[in-house]
Amino acid sequence: MRINCEVQVSNRKLPSLSLNNKRGGTRSSLGIGRPPASKADVSNLFIHLCTAQNKQGTKYKVGGNIEAVFTKFVSEGKFTIRFKTPEHDLCVKADPILAKSFLQILKLGIQNKDIEKLHLSSLAPVKQSQIEKPKTKLVISSKQEYPITTAFPYTLENLRVNSVELNRVENRMCKLRKLQILHLGDNLIRELPDALGQMKCLSELHLPSNALTRISPHLFSGPLCHTLHLLDLSDNKIELLPHTLGQLHTLTCLKLDKNLLTKLPVSLGKLTKLRSLSASKNKLVDLPASASHLQLDTLDVYGNPFSATLGVVDSGTLEEVPSLRELLAVSCIERGLRPTAAEIPATLVTYLESWLKCPCGKICFESHILAHIQLDLKRVSLSITLADPFHTSVPALATLCSRKCKEKLCKR
């Protein structure tokens, strides 16, 4: 077995000789194995340490030569092997799973158990690629550079694939567990897979200049809604965004410029951490009144018609007595309760996420009135970009909880 790790070699004789023994860890390849054709016995087992400066490596005998193995911090991938001869300590930092596997094989080797069945190294010199630090960033800007027969490095944290006429987001990208930034701008992507919403570390998703026409509501319903900070969907052909956009609780920057949007989701106001919103050069006839709950630093809605007529849009959904389901759902939201699908049916979880807020502050679900009211964008953002900088009021689609709110707000 061989693992890539950082190793600090500490010579225990140096302190007694008044020599400095402080050296940082070195990128290394650490193996455990036996010479080819040798007997499967602990007496032939060696730990093989290779570095970029010493690819042939240094061999440490295992049988009767290990004084101690310190594993207190193995859950963090750290362990230390103390040898009798030479008097060296190998302080290792590796992937926790690989560290535990290495130590398990070492334990079986020391016990001289089933050595012939263990996955051992041949103790051959290593290649430079086996020692190099795992790649965390990959930039692909031409078709020739795109890996077709080889996999993306599993250690990637930043992946940029631009201008290669990519027509879909490949499933293998969605399986990169450590990926934090994904930039797929200037391609031909038409739709996004739901698997993208299951990525647990993704904080930035850049998809400008593609051919997107719609976004699946499931995309914003998975782990992604707890990690995404930046979403760039500019310069596409999107006509409608899903209501689940409001579930992106950590989103701080949203770019929607140059699409075909006529409306933004009423759930926009749930993005309480949003600081920058740009939706210029769309076909917006109004904004959601829930935007009044936002506290933006910058807002760009230049180049939109905002042609909606003020007044009631739909008054047919207001119930004199709300349903029991709605009353209980309102109580849950007001108390900050967020039950999961493990506690209540998944359909009720989805229903709870569909809550809306009246400008008066009350929560409502299906029982409400829709009306266009005036929204002063100075209440929403510190910096505003509009066609007319002196006229900052735009039509806003409001969800009103009662006829009293309708009479009050529609008279303004």
CSV table of C-alpha atoms in Angstrom, one decimal:
chain,number,residue,atom,x,y,z
A,1,MET,CA,0.0,0.0,0.0
A,2,ARG,CA,1.2,3.5,-0.7
A,3,ILE,CA,-0.4,6.9,0.3
A,4,ASN,CA,0.3,10.5,-0.6
A,5,CYS,CA,0.9,12.6,2.5
A,6,GLU,CA,3.0,15.1,4.3
A,7,VAL,CA,5.8,13.6,6.5
A,8,GLN,CA,8.1,15.3,9.0
A,9,VAL,CA,11.2,13.2,9.8
A,10,SER,CA,12.4,13.9,13.3
A,11,ASN,CA,15.8,12.6,14.4
A,12,ARG,CA,15.7,11.9,18.1
A,13,LYS,CA,19.5,12.1,18.4
A,14,LEU,CA,19.7,15.7,17.3
A,15,PRO,CA,18.5,17.3,20.6
A,16,SER,CA,21.2,15.4,22.5
A,17,LEU,CA,23.8,16.8,20.1
A,18,SER,CA,22.4,20.4,20.6
A,19,LEU,CA,21.3,20.5,16.9
A,20,ASN,CA,18.1,22.1,15.6
A,21,ASN,CA,15.5,19.4,14.8
A,22,LYS,CA,12.6,21.7,13.7
A,23,ARG,CA,11.7,21.0,10.1
A,24,GLY,CA,8.3,21.3,8.4
A,25,GLY,CA,6.5,18.4,6.7
A,26,THR,CA,7.5,17.4,3.2
A,27,ARG,CA,5.2,16.2,0.5
A,28,SER,CA,5.9,12.5,0.3
A,29,SER,CA,4.8,9.0,-0.8
A,30,LEU,CA,4.7,6.6,2.1
A,31,GLY,CA,4.5,2.9,1.4
A,32,ILE,CA,4.5,-0.4,3.2
A,33,GLY,CA,5.7,-3.5,1.4
A,34,ARG,CA,8.3,-6.2,0.8
A,35,PRO,CA,10.8,-6.9,-1.9
A,36,PRO,CA,9.5,-8.9,-4.9
A,37,ALA,CA,9.8,-12.7,-4.5
A,38,SER,CA,10.7,-12.4,-0.8
A,39,LYS,CA,9.0,-14.5,1.8
A,40,ALA,CA,5.7,-13.3,3.2
A,41,ASP,CA,7.1,-12.6,6.7
A,42,VAL,CA,7.3,-9.6,8.9
A,43,SER,CA,11.1,-9.8,8.7
A,44,ASN,CA,10.8,-8.7,5.0
A,45,LEU,CA,8.4,-5.9,5.7
A,46,PHE,CA,9.6,-2.3,5.2
A,47,ILE,CA,8.1,1.2,5.4
A,48,HIS,CA,9.3,3.1,2.3
A,49,LEU,CA,9.5,6.9,2.4
A,50,CYS,CA,9.9,8.7,-0.9
A,51,THR,CA,10.2,12.5,-1.6
A,52,ALA,CA,10.7,14.7,-4.6
A,53,GLN,CA,14.4,14.9,-3.6
A,54,ASN,CA,14.7,11.2,-3.0
A,55,LYS,CA,12.6,9.2,-5.3
A,56,GLN,CA,14.5,6.0,-4.6
A,57,GLY,CA,13.3,6.4,-1.0
A,58,THR,CA,14.4,5.5,2.5
A,59,LYS,CA,13.5,2.0,3.8
A,60,TYR,CA,12.7,1.5,7.5
A,61,LYS,CA,12.6,-2.1,8.7
A,62,VAL,CA,9.2,-3.1,10.4
A,63,GLY,CA,9.9,-6.4,12.2
A,64,GLY,CA,11.2,-5.7,15.7
A,65,ASN,CA,12.1,-2.2,14.8
A,66,ILE,CA,9.0,-0.2,15.7
A,67,GLU,CA,9.1,1.2,19.2
A,68,ALA,CA,5.6,2.9,19.2
A,69,VAL,CA,2.8,4.1,16.9
A,70,PHE,CA,1.0,7.2,18.1
A,71,THR,CA,-2.6,7.4,16.8
A,72,LYS,CA,-4.4,9.9,19.1
A,73,PHE,CA,-5.2,12.2,16.2
A,74,VAL,CA,-5.7,9.6,13.5
A,75,SER,CA,-9.3,10.9,13.0
A,76,GLU,CA,-7.6,14.0,11.6
A,77,GLY,CA,-5.3,11.9,9.5
A,78,LYS,CA,-2.3,12.4,11.8
A,79,PHE,CA,-0.1,9.7,13.3
A,80,THR,CA,3.5,9.1,14.2
A,81,ILE,CA,5.7,6.0,13.8
A,82,ARG,CA,8.7,5.7,16.1
A,83,PHE,CA,11.6,3.5,15.0
A,84,LYS,CA,14.4,2.0,17.1
A,85,THR,CA,17.0,2.1,14.3
A,86,PRO,CA,17.6,4.7,13.0
A,87,GLU,CA,16.2,6.8,15.9
A,88,HIS,CA,13.6,8.5,13.6
A,89,ASP,CA,10.0,9.6,14.2
A,90,LEU,CA,7.9,9.8,11.1
A,91,CYS,CA,5.1,12.4,11.8
A,92,VAL,CA,2.5,11.8,9.1
A,93,LYS,CA,-0.5,13.9,7.9
A,94,ALA,CA,-2.7,12.3,5.4
A,95,ASP,CA,-6.3,11.8,4.4
A,96,PRO,CA,-8.0,10.3,7.5
A,97,ILE,CA,-9.4,7.3,5.6
A,98,LEU,CA,-6.1,6.5,3.9
A,99,ALA,CA,-4.3,7.0,7.3
A,100,LYS,CA,-6.5,4.4,9.0
A,101,SER,CA,-6.1,1.9,6.1
A,102,PHE,CA,-2.3,2.3,6.2
A,103,LEU,CA,-2.2,1.8,10.0
A,104,GLN,CA,-4.5,-1.3,9.7
A,105,ILE,CA,-2.1,-2.9,7.2
A,106,LEU,CA,0.9,-2.0,9.4
A,107,LYS,CA,-0.8,-3.6,12.4
A,108,LEU,CA,-1.5,-6.8,10.6
A,109,GLY,CA,2.1,-6.8,9.3
A,110,ILE,CA,3.6,-6.4,12.8
A,111,GLN,CA,1.4,-9.2,14.0
A,112,ASN,CA,2.6,-11.3,11.1
A,113,LYS,CA,-0.9,-12.2,10.1
A,114,ASP,CA,-1.9,-13.1,6.5
A,115,ILE,CA,1.0,-11.0,5.0
A,116,GLU,CA,0.6,-12.8,1.7
A,117,LYS,CA,-3.0,-11.4,1.5
A,118,LEU,CA,-2.1,-7.8,2.3
A,119,HIS,CA,-2.1,-5.1,-0.4
A,120,LEU,CA,1.6,-4.3,-0.2
A,121,SER,CA,3.9,-2.0,-2.2
A,122,SER,CA,6.8,-3.5,-4.3
A,123,LEU,CA,9.2,-0.8,-2.8
A,124,ALA,CA,10.0,0.4,-6.3
A,125,PRO,CA,11.1,4.1,-6.8
A,126,VAL,CA,8.2,6.4,-7.2
A,127,LYS,CA,7.3,8.8,-10.1
A,128,GLN,CA,7.1,12.6,-9.7
A,129,SER,CA,3.3,12.4,-10.2
A,130,GLN,CA,3.0,10.2,-7.1
A,131,ILE,CA,4.6,12.8,-4.9
A,132,GLU,CA,3.0,16.0,-6.3
A,133,LYS,CA,0.4,17.8,-4.1
A,134,PRO,CA,-3.1,16.9,-5.2
A,135,LYS,CA,-4.5,19.3,-7.8
A,136,THR,CA,-7.2,21.6,-6.4
A,137,LYS,CA,-7.7,23.9,-9.4
A,138,LEU,CA,-8.2,23.0,-13.0
A,139,VAL,CA,-8.8,25.5,-15.9
A,140,ILE,CA,-9.9,24.2,-19.3
A,141,SER,CA,-10.3,26.7,-22.1
A,142,SER,CA,-10.2,24.6,-25.2
A,143,LYS,CA,-11.7,21.3,-26.5
A,144,GLN,CA,-8.2,19.7,-26.7
A,145,GLU,CA,-7.7,20.2,-23.0
A,146,TYR,CA,-11.0,18.6,-22.0
A,147,PRO,CA,-10.5,15.2,-20.3
A,148,ILE,CA,-12.6,12.6,-22.2
A,149,THR,CA,-10.9,9.3,-21.3
A,150,THR,CA,-9.4,10.4,-17.9
A,151,ALA,CA,-11.2,11.5,-14.8
A,152,PHE,CA,-11.2,14.8,-13.1
A,153,PRO,CA,-8.9,14.8,-10.0
A,154,TYR,CA,-11.1,14.0,-7.0
A,155,THR,CA,-9.3,16.7,-5.0
A,156,LEU,CA,-10.5,19.6,-7.2
A,157,GLU,CA,-11.9,22.6,-5.3
A,158,ASN,CA,-12.1,25.0,-8.3
A,159,LEU,CA,-13.1,23.8,-11.8
A,160,ARG,CA,-13.3,26.2,-14.8
A,161,VAL,CA,-14.5,24.8,-18.2
A,162,ASN,CA,-15.1,27.7,-20.6
A,163,SER,CA,-15.6,28.0,-24.3
A,164,VAL,CA,-15.5,24.3,-25.1
A,165,GLU,CA,-19.1,24.0,-26.5
A,166,LEU,CA,-20.1,21.8,-23.5
A,167,ASN,CA,-23.8,21.0,-23.9
A,168,ARG,CA,-24.4,19.5,-20.4
A,169,VAL,CA,-23.1,19.3,-16.9
A,170,GLU,CA,-21.5,15.9,-16.6
A,171,ASN,CA,-22.4,13.7,-13.7
A,172,ARG,CA,-18.8,13.2,-12.8
A,173,MET,CA,-18.5,16.9,-12.1
A,174,CYS,CA,-21.4,16.6,-9.6
A,175,LYS,CA,-19.4,13.8,-7.8
A,176,LEU,CA,-16.4,16.0,-7.0
A,177,ARG,CA,-17.0,16.1,-3.2
A,178,LYS,CA,-14.5,18.9,-2.5
A,179,LEU,CA,-15.6,21.2,-5.3
A,180,GLN,CA,-16.3,24.8,-4.1
A,181,ILE,CA,-16.2,26.8,-7.3
A,182,LEU,CA,-17.7,25.6,-10.6
A,183,HIS,CA,-17.4,27.9,-13.6
A,184,LEU,CA,-19.0,26.7,-16.9
A,185,GLY,CA,-19.4,30.0,-18.7
A,186,ASP,CA,-19.6,30.4,-22.5
A,187,ASN,CA,-20.8,27.0,-23.4
A,188,LEU,CA,-24.0,25.4,-24.8
A,189,ILE,CA,-25.6,24.0,-21.7
A,190,ARG,CA,-29.4,23.8,-22.0
A,191,GLU,CA,-30.4,22.3,-18.6
A,192,LEU,CA,-28.9,21.5,-15.3
A,193,PRO,CA,-29.1,18.1,-13.6
A,194,ASP,CA,-30.8,17.7,-10.2
A,195,ALA,CA,-27.6,16.0,-9.0
A,196,LEU,CA,-26.0,19.5,-9.0
A,197,GLY,CA,-28.2,20.3,-6.1
A,198,GLN,CA,-26.7,17.5,-4.1
A,199,MET,CA,-23.2,18.9,-4.0
A,200,LYS,CA,-22.3,19.6,-0.4
A,201,CYS,CA,-19.4,22.0,-0.7
A,202,LEU,CA,-20.2,24.1,-3.7
A,203,SER,CA,-20.2,27.9,-2.8
A,204,GLU,CA,-20.0,29.5,-6.3
A,205,LEU,CA,-21.9,28.4,-9.4
A,206,HIS,CA,-21.1,30.4,-12.6
A,207,LEU,CA,-23.2,29.6,-15.7
A,208,PRO,CA,-23.1,32.8,-17.8
A,209,SER,CA,-23.4,32.8,-21.6
A,210,ASN,CA,-25.1,29.4,-22.0
A,211,ALA,CA,-28.4,28.2,-23.5
A,212,LEU,CA,-30.4,27.6,-20.3
A,213,THR,CA,-34.2,28.0,-20.7
A,214,ARG,CA,-35.4,26.7,-17.4
A,215,ILE,CA,-34.2,25.8,-13.9
A,216,SER,CA,-35.5,22.7,-12.2
A,217,PRO,CA,-37.2,23.4,-8.8
A,218,HIS,CA,-35.3,20.4,-7.3
A,219,LEU,CA,-31.9,22.1,-8.0
A,220,PHE,CA,-32.4,24.4,-5.0
A,221,SER,CA,-33.9,21.8,-2.6
A,222,GLY,CA,-30.8,19.7,-1.7
A,223,PRO,CA,-27.6,20.4,0.2
A,224,LEU,CA,-26.7,23.2,-2.3
A,225,CYS,CA,-29.2,25.5,-0.5
A,226,HIS,CA,-27.0,25.5,2.6
A,227,THR,CA,-23.6,26.2,0.9
A,228,LEU,CA,-24.2,28.4,-2.2
A,229,HIS,CA,-23.0,32.0,-1.9
A,230,LEU,CA,-22.9,33.1,-5.6
A,231,LEU,CA,-25.1,32.1,-8.5
A,232,ASP,CA,-24.5,33.5,-11.9
A,233,LEU,CA,-27.2,32.7,-14.6
A,234,SER,CA,-26.6,35.8,-16.7
A,235,ASP,CA,-26.8,35.9,-20.5
A,236,ASN,CA,-29.1,32.8,-21.0
A,237,LYS,CA,-32.7,32.3,-22.2
A,238,ILE,CA,-34.4,31.7,-18.9
A,239,GLU,CA,-38.0,32.8,-18.8
A,240,LEU,CA,-39.0,31.7,-15.2
A,241,LEU,CA,-37.2,30.9,-12.0
A,242,PRO,CA,-38.6,28.3,-9.5
A,243,HIS,CA,-40.1,29.3,-6.2
A,244,THR,CA,-37.4,27.2,-4.5
A,245,LEU,CA,-34.9,29.9,-5.2
A,246,GLY,CA,-35.9,31.3,-1.8
A,247,GLN,CA,-34.4,28.2,-0.2
A,248,LEU,CA,-30.8,29.4,-0.9
A,249,HIS,CA,-30.3,30.6,2.6
A,250,THR,CA,-26.6,31.4,2.3
A,251,LEU,CA,-26.8,33.2,-1.1
A,252,THR,CA,-25.1,36.7,-1.1
A,253,CYS,CA,-24.8,37.4,-4.8
A,254,LEU,CA,-27.3,36.7,-7.6
A,255,LYS,CA,-26.7,37.6,-11.3
A,256,LEU,CA,-29.7,37.3,-13.7
A,257,ASP,CA,-28.8,39.8,-16.4
A,258,LYS,CA,-29.7,39.4,-20.1
A,259,ASN,CA,-32.4,36.7,-19.8
A,260,LEU,CA,-36.0,36.6,-20.8
A,261,LEU,CA,-37.5,36.9,-17.3
A,262,THR,CA,-40.9,38.7,-16.9
A,263,LYS,CA,-41.1,38.0,-13.2
A,264,LEU,CA,-38.9,37.0,-10.2
A,265,PRO,CA,-40.1,34.5,-7.7
A,266,VAL,CA,-42.2,35.8,-4.8
A,267,SER,CA,-39.8,33.9,-2.5
A,268,LEU,CA,-37.0,36.3,-3.4
A,269,GLY,CA,-37.6,38.1,-0.1
A,270,LYS,CA,-36.5,34.9,1.8
A,271,LEU,CA,-32.9,35.5,0.7
A,272,THR,CA,-32.1,37.4,3.8
A,273,LYS,CA,-28.3,37.2,3.3
A,274,LEU,CA,-28.4,38.5,-0.3
A,275,ARG,CA,-26.3,41.7,-0.8
A,276,SER,CA,-26.0,42.0,-4.5
A,277,LEU,CA,-28.8,41.4,-7.1
A,278,SER,CA,-28.5,42.2,-10.8
A,279,ALA,CA,-31.3,41.5,-13.2
A,280,SER,CA,-30.7,44.1,-15.9
A,281,LYS,CA,-31.9,43.8,-19.6
A,282,ASN,CA,-34.7,41.3,-18.9
A,283,LYS,CA,-38.5,41.8,-19.5
A,284,LEU,CA,-39.5,42.4,-15.9
A,285,VAL,CA,-43.0,43.9,-15.6
A,286,ASP,CA,-42.7,44.0,-11.8
A,287,LEU,CA,-40.7,42.9,-8.8
A,288,PRO,CA,-41.9,40.8,-5.9
A,289,ALA,CA,-43.0,42.9,-3.0
A,290,SER,CA,-41.1,40.5,-0.8
A,291,ALA,CA,-38.0,42.3,-2.0
A,292,SER,CA,-38.8,45.0,0.6
A,293,HIS,CA,-37.4,42.5,3.2
A,294,LEU,CA,-34.0,42.5,1.6
A,295,GLN,CA,-31.0,44.6,2.7
A,296,LEU,CA,-29.0,44.9,-0.5
A,297,ASP,CA,-25.8,46.8,-1.1
A,298,THR,CA,-26.3,46.9,-4.9
A,299,LEU,CA,-29.4,46.4,-7.1
A,300,ASP,CA,-29.3,46.6,-10.9
A,301,VAL,CA,-32.6,46.4,-12.7
A,302,TYR,CA,-31.7,48.6,-15.7
A,303,GLY,CA,-33.4,47.9,-19.0
A,304,ASN,CA,-36.7,46.4,-17.7
A,305,PRO,CA,-40.1,47.8,-18.7
A,306,PHE,CA,-41.8,47.6,-15.3
A,307,SER,CA,-45.1,48.0,-17.0
A,308,ALA,CA,-47.5,46.3,-14.6
A,309,THR,CA,-50.7,48.3,-13.7
A,310,LEU,CA,-51.2,49.0,-10.0
A,311,GLY,CA,-54.2,47.3,-8.4
A,312,VAL,CA,-55.7,43.9,-7.5
A,313,VAL,CA,-54.5,41.1,-9.7
A,314,ASP,CA,-56.4,38.1,-8.2
A,315,SER,CA,-58.7,38.2,-5.2
A,316,GLY,CA,-60.3,34.8,-5.6
A,317,THR,CA,-57.9,32.8,-3.3
A,318,LEU,CA,-58.7,34.6,0.0
A,319,GLU,CA,-60.6,32.4,2.4
A,320,GLU,CA,-62.8,33.8,5.2
A,321,VAL,CA,-61.5,31.0,7.4
A,322,PRO,CA,-58.1,29.5,6.4
A,323,SER,CA,-57.7,25.8,6.3
A,324,LEU,CA,-56.5,23.9,9.4
A,325,ARG,CA,-53.3,23.0,7.4
A,326,GLU,CA,-52.6,26.6,6.7
A,327,LEU,CA,-53.2,27.7,10.3
A,328,LEU,CA,-50.8,25.0,11.6
A,329,ALA,CA,-48.2,25.9,8.9
A,330,VAL,CA,-48.4,29.6,9.9
A,331,SER,CA,-47.8,28.6,13.5
A,332,CYS,CA,-44.8,26.5,12.5
A,333,ILE,CA,-43.2,29.3,10.6
A,334,GLU,CA,-43.9,31.9,13.3
A,335,ARG,CA,-42.3,29.6,15.9
A,336,GLY,CA,-39.2,28.9,13.7
A,337,LEU,CA,-40.0,25.2,13.4
A,338,ARG,CA,-38.6,23.4,10.4
A,339,PRO,CA,-39.5,19.8,10.5
A,340,THR,CA,-37.8,17.4,8.0
A,341,ALA,CA,-39.1,14.6,5.8
A,342,ALA,CA,-38.0,12.2,8.5
A,343,GLU,CA,-40.6,13.7,10.8
A,344,ILE,CA,-43.5,14.6,8.6
A,345,PRO,CA,-44.6,13.7,5.0
A,346,ALA,CA,-42.3,15.2,2.3
A,347,THR,CA,-45.4,16.9,0.7
A,348,LEU,CA,-45.9,18.9,4.0
A,349,VAL,CA,-42.2,19.9,4.0
A,350,THR,CA,-42.6,21.3,0.5
A,351,TYR,CA,-45.8,23.1,1.6
A,352,LEU,CA,-44.0,24.7,4.6
A,353,GLU,CA,-41.3,26.0,2.3
A,354,SER,CA,-44.0,27.8,0.2
A,355,TRP,CA,-44.9,30.4,2.8
A,356,LEU,CA,-45.3,34.0,1.7
A,357,LYS,CA,-45.3,37.2,3.7
A,358,CYS,CA,-47.7,40.1,3.5
A,359,PRO,CA,-46.2,43.6,3.6
A,360,CYS,CA,-47.8,43.9,7.1
A,361,GLY,CA,-45.6,41.1,8.2
A,362,LYS,CA,-48.1,38.3,8.5
A,363,ILE,CA,-47.4,34.8,7.1
A,364,CYS,CA,-49.8,33.3,4.6
A,365,PHE,CA,-50.0,30.3,2.2
A,366,GLU,CA,-52.8,29.6,-0.3
A,367,SER,CA,-55.3,32.1,1.3
A,368,HIS,CA,-54.2,35.5,0.0
A,369,ILE,CA,-54.9,38.3,-2.5
A,370,LEU,CA,-52.4,39.3,-5.2
A,371,ALA,CA,-52.1,43.0,-6.0
A,372,HIS,CA,-49.6,45.3,-7.6
A,373,ILE,CA,-48.4,48.1,-5.3
A,374,GLN,CA,-45.6,50.7,-5.4
A,375,LEU,CA,-42.2,49.6,-4.1
A,376,ASP,CA,-39.6,52.3,-3.5
A,377,LEU,CA,-36.2,50.6,-4.2
A,378,LYS,CA,-34.5,53.0,-1.8
A,379,ARG,CA,-35.9,50.9,0.9
A,380,VAL,CA,-34.3,47.8,-0.6
A,381,SER,CA,-30.7,48.8,-1.6
A,382,LEU,CA,-28.0,51.3,-0.9
A,383,SER,CA,-27.0,51.5,-4.6
A,384,ILE,CA,-29.6,51.3,-7.4
A,385,THR,CA,-29.2,51.2,-11.2
A,386,LEU,CA,-32.3,52.2,-13.1
A,387,ALA,CA,-33.0,53.8,-16.5
A,388,ASP,CA,-34.3,56.9,-14.6
A,389,PRO,CA,-32.2,57.4,-11.4
A,390,PHE,CA,-34.7,60.0,-10.1
A,391,HIS,CA,-37.7,57.7,-10.3
A,392,THR,CA,-36.9,54.7,-8.0
A,393,SER,CA,-40.5,53.4,-7.5
A,394,VAL,CA,-41.5,50.3,-9.5
A,395,PRO,CA,-44.6,48.0,-9.5
A,396,ALA,CA,-44.3,45.2,-7.1
A,397,LEU,CA,-46.5,42.0,-6.8
A,398,ALA,CA,-47.6,41.7,-3.2
A,399,THR,CA,-49.2,38.8,-1.4
A,400,LEU,CA,-51.9,40.4,0.9
A,401,CYS,CA,-53.2,38.5,3.8
A,402,SER,CA,-56.6,40.3,4.1
A,403,ARG,CA,-59.0,42.7,2.5
A,404,LYS,CA,-57.9,45.3,5.1
A,405,CYS,CA,-54.3,45.1,3.8
A,406,LYS,CA,-55.7,45.4,0.2
A,407,GLU,CA,-57.7,48.5,1.0
A,408,LYS,CA,-54.7,50.1,2.8
A,409,LEU,CA,-52.0,49.3,0.3
A,410,CYS,CA,-53.9,49.6,-3.0
A,411,LYS,CA,-54.9,53.2,-2.1
A,412,ARG,CA,-51.3,54.3,-2.0
